[in-house]
Short mmCIF file of C-alpha atoms in Angstrom, two decimals:
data_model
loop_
_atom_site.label_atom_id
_atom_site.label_comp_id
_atom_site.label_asym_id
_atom_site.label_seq_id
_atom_site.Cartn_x
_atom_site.Cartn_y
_atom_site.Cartn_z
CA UNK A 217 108.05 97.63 106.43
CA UNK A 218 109.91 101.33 105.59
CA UNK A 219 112.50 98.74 104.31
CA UNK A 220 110.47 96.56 102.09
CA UNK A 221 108.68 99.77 100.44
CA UNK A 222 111.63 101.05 99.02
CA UNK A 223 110.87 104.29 99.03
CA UNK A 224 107.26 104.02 97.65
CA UNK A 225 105.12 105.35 99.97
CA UNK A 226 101.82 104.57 98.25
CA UNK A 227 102.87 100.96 98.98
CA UNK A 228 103.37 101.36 102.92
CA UNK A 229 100.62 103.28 102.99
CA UNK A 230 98.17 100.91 101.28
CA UNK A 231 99.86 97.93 103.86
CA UNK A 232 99.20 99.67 106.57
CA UNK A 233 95.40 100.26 105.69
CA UNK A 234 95.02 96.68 104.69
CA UNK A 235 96.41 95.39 108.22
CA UNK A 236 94.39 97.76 109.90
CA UNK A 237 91.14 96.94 108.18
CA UNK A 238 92.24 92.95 108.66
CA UNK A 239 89.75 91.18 111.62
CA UNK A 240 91.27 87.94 111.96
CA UNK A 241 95.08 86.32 110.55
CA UNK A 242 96.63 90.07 110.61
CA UNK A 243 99.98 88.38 111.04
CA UNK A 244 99.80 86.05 108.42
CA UNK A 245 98.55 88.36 106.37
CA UNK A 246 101.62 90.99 106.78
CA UNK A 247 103.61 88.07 106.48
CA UNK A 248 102.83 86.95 103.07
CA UNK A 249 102.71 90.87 101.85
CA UNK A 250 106.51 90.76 103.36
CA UNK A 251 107.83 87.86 101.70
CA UNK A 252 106.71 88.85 97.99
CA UNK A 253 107.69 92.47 98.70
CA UNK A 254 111.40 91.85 97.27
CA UNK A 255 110.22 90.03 94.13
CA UNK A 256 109.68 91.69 90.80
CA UNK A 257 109.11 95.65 89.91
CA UNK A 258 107.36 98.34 91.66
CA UNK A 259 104.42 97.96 89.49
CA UNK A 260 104.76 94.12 90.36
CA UNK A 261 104.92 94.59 93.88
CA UNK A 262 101.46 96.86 93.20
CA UNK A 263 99.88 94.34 91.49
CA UNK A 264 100.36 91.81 94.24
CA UNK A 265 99.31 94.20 96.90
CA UNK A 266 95.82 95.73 95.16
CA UNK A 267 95.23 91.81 94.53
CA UNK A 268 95.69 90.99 97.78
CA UNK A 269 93.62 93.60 99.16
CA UNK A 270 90.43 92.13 96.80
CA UNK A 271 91.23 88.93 97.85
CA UNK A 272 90.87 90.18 101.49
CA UNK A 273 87.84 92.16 101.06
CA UNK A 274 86.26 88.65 99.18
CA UNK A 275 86.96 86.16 101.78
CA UNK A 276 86.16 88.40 104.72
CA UNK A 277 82.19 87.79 103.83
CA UNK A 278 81.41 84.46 105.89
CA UNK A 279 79.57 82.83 104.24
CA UNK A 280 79.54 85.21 100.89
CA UNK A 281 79.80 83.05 97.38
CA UNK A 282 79.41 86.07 95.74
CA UNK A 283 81.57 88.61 97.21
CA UNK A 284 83.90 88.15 94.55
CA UNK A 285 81.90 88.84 91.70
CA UNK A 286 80.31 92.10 93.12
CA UNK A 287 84.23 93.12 94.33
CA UNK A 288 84.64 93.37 90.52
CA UNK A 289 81.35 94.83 89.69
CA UNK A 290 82.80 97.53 92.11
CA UNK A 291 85.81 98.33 91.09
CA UNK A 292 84.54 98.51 86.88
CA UNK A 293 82.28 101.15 89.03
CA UNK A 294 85.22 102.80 90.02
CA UNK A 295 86.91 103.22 86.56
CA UNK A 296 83.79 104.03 85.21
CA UNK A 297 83.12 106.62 87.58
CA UNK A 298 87.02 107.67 87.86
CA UNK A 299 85.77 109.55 84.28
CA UNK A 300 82.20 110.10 84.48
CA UNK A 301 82.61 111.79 88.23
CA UNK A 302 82.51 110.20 91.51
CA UNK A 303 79.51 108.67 93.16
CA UNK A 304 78.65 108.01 96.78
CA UNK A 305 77.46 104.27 98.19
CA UNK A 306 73.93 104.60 97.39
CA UNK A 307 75.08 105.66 93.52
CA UNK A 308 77.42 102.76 93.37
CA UNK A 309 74.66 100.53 94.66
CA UNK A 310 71.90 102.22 91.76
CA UNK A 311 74.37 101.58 89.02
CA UNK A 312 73.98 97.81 89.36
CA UNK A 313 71.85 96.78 86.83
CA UNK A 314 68.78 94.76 88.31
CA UNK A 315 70.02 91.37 86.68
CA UNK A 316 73.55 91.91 88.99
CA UNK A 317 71.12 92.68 92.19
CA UNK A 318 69.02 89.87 91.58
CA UNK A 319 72.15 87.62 90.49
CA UNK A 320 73.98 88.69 93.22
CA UNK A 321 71.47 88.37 95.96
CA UNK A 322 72.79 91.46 97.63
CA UNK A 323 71.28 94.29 99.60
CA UNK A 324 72.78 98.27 100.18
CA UNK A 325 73.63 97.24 103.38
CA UNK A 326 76.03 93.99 102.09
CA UNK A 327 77.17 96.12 99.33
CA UNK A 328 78.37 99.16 101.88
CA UNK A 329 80.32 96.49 103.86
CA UNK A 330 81.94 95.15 100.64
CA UNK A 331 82.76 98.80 100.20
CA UNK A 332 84.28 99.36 103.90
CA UNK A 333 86.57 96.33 103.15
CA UNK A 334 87.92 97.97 100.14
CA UNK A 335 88.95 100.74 102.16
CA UNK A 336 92.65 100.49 101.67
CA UNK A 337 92.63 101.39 98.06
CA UNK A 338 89.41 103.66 98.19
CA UNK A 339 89.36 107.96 99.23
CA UNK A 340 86.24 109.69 100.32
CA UNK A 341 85.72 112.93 99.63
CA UNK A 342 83.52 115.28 101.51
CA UNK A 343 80.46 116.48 99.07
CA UNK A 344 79.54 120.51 98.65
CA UNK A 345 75.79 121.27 99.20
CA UNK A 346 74.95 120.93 96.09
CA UNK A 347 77.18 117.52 95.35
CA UNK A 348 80.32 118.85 93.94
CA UNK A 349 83.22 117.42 96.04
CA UNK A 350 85.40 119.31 97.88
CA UNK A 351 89.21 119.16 97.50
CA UNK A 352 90.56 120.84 100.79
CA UNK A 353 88.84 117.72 102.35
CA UNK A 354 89.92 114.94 100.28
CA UNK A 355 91.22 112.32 102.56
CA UNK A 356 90.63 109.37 103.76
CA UNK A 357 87.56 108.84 106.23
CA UNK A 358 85.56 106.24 108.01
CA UNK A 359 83.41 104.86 105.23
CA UNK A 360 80.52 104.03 108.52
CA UNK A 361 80.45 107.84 109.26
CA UNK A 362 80.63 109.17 105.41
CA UNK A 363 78.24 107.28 104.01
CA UNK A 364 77.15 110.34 101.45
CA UNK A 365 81.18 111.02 100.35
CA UNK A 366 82.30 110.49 97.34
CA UNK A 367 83.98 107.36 96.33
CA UNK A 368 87.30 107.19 94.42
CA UNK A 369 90.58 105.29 93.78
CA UNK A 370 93.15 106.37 96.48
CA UNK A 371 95.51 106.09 93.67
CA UNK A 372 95.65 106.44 89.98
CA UNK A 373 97.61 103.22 89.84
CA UNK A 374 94.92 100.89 91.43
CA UNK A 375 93.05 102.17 88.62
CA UNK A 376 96.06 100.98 86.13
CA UNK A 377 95.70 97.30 87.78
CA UNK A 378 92.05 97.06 87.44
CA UNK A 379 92.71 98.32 83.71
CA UNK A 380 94.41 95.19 82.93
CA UNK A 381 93.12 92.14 81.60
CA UNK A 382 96.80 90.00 82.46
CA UNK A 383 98.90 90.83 84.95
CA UNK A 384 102.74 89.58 85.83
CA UNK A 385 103.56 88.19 89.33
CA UNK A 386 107.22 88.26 90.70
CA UNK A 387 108.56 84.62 91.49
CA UNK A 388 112.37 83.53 92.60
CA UNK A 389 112.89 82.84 89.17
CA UNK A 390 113.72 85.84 86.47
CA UNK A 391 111.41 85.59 84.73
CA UNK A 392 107.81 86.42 85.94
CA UNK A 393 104.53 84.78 85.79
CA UNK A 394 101.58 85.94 83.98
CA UNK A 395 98.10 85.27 84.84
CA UNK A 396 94.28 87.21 83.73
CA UNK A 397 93.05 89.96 86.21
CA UNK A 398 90.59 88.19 88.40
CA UNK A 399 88.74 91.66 88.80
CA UNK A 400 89.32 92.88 85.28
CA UNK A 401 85.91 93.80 83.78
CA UNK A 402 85.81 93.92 80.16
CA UNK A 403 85.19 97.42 78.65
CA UNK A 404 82.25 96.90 76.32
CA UNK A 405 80.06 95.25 78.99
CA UNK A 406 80.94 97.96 81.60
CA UNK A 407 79.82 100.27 79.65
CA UNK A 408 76.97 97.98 78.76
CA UNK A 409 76.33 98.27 82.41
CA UNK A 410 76.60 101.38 83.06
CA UNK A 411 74.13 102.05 80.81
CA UNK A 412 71.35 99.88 81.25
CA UNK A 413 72.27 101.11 85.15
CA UNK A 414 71.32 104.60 83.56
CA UNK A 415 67.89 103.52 82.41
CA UNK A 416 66.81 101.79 85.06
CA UNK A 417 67.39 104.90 87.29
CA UNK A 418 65.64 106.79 84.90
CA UNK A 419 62.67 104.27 84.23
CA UNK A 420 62.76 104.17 88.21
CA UNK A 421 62.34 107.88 88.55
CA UNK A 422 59.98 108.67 86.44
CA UNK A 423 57.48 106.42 88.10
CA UNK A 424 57.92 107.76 91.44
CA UNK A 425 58.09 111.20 89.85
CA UNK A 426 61.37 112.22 90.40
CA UNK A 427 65.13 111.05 88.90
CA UNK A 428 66.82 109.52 91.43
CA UNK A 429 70.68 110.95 91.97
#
């Protein structure tokens, strides 16, 4: 595995997480990771990775036909977020608009565990009293136990890869193949999101006579 990094720790680092977080087929799993390791660039051998990490996180919901779709809801969450300030689960959760709840038939509690399987590629950060976070514990934490951290990108090039609409995958071949960013979110509509999210937190707290956070 030190091998097959090449010196990029953020790589091995993010393996190791995804293994660890991995259920059932961990073998498999590090096997396929391993045999596309030595194709293509660094930023190739990211893009593969971060995929296959989503991937993970969307099949390990038996029985989910929607995992998917709210994976990517997620991570446009994340970039949005990434400049607005970080949110914890419950913010994450409010900032889906009530068509995406309602499309995606999905409670907090299916959400969270969508969250905890995203772990390799997510940080949580400790919160100060009154919700700033706190940088001399930023690390990475049991999402079960931190439910009120603050969520963000582990790395700033995880939010490069969700960025792009096509990416390039390494083959035995020279030349690489290009294919569209299955979790790509387009940038008008997240912000269309995000800001019907907005007012419907607003709307929300007003008739219960408070803003929600």
């Amino acid at each position: 595995l030190v091998e097959q990094a090449g010196g990029l720790f953020i790589w091995m680092r993010t393996v190791v997480e995804l293994i660890k977080s991995t259920e059932d087929g961990r073998d498999t799993l590090l096997q396929n990771i391993l045999e596309k390791s030595g194709l293509g660039d660094k930023e190739m051998q990211m893009t593969t990775l971060y995929t296959a990490v989503l991937e993970n996180a969307s099949t390990s919901q038996k029985g989910s036909t929607m995992a998917k779709p709210v994976i990517q809801a997620i991570v446009g969450l994340l970039l949005a977020t990434s400049i607005t300030g970080p949110l914890p689960i419950r913010g994450l959760y409010a900032f889906l608009s009530m068509h995406q709840r309602e499309s995606f038939s999905i409670s907090l509690g299916e959400f969270t565990s969508l969250v905890k399987k995203m772990q390799p590629v997510l940080k949580f950060t400790a919160r100060r009293d009154g919700g700033a976070p706190r940088p001399e514990l930023e690390q990475q934490l049991p999402v079960g136990s931190t439910g009120e951290s603050l969520i963000q990108a582990y790395h700033f090039s995880f939010l490069d890869f969700i960025m792009k609409e096509t990416i390039s995958h390494p083959n035995e071949s020279d030349k690489p193949t290009s294919s569209r960013n299955q979790f790509w979110t387009d940038p008008l509509s997240l912000h269309r999101n995000m800001a019907n999210g907005c007012f419907e937190i607003m709307v929300s707290g007003s008739r219960n006579g408070q803003l929600g956070d």
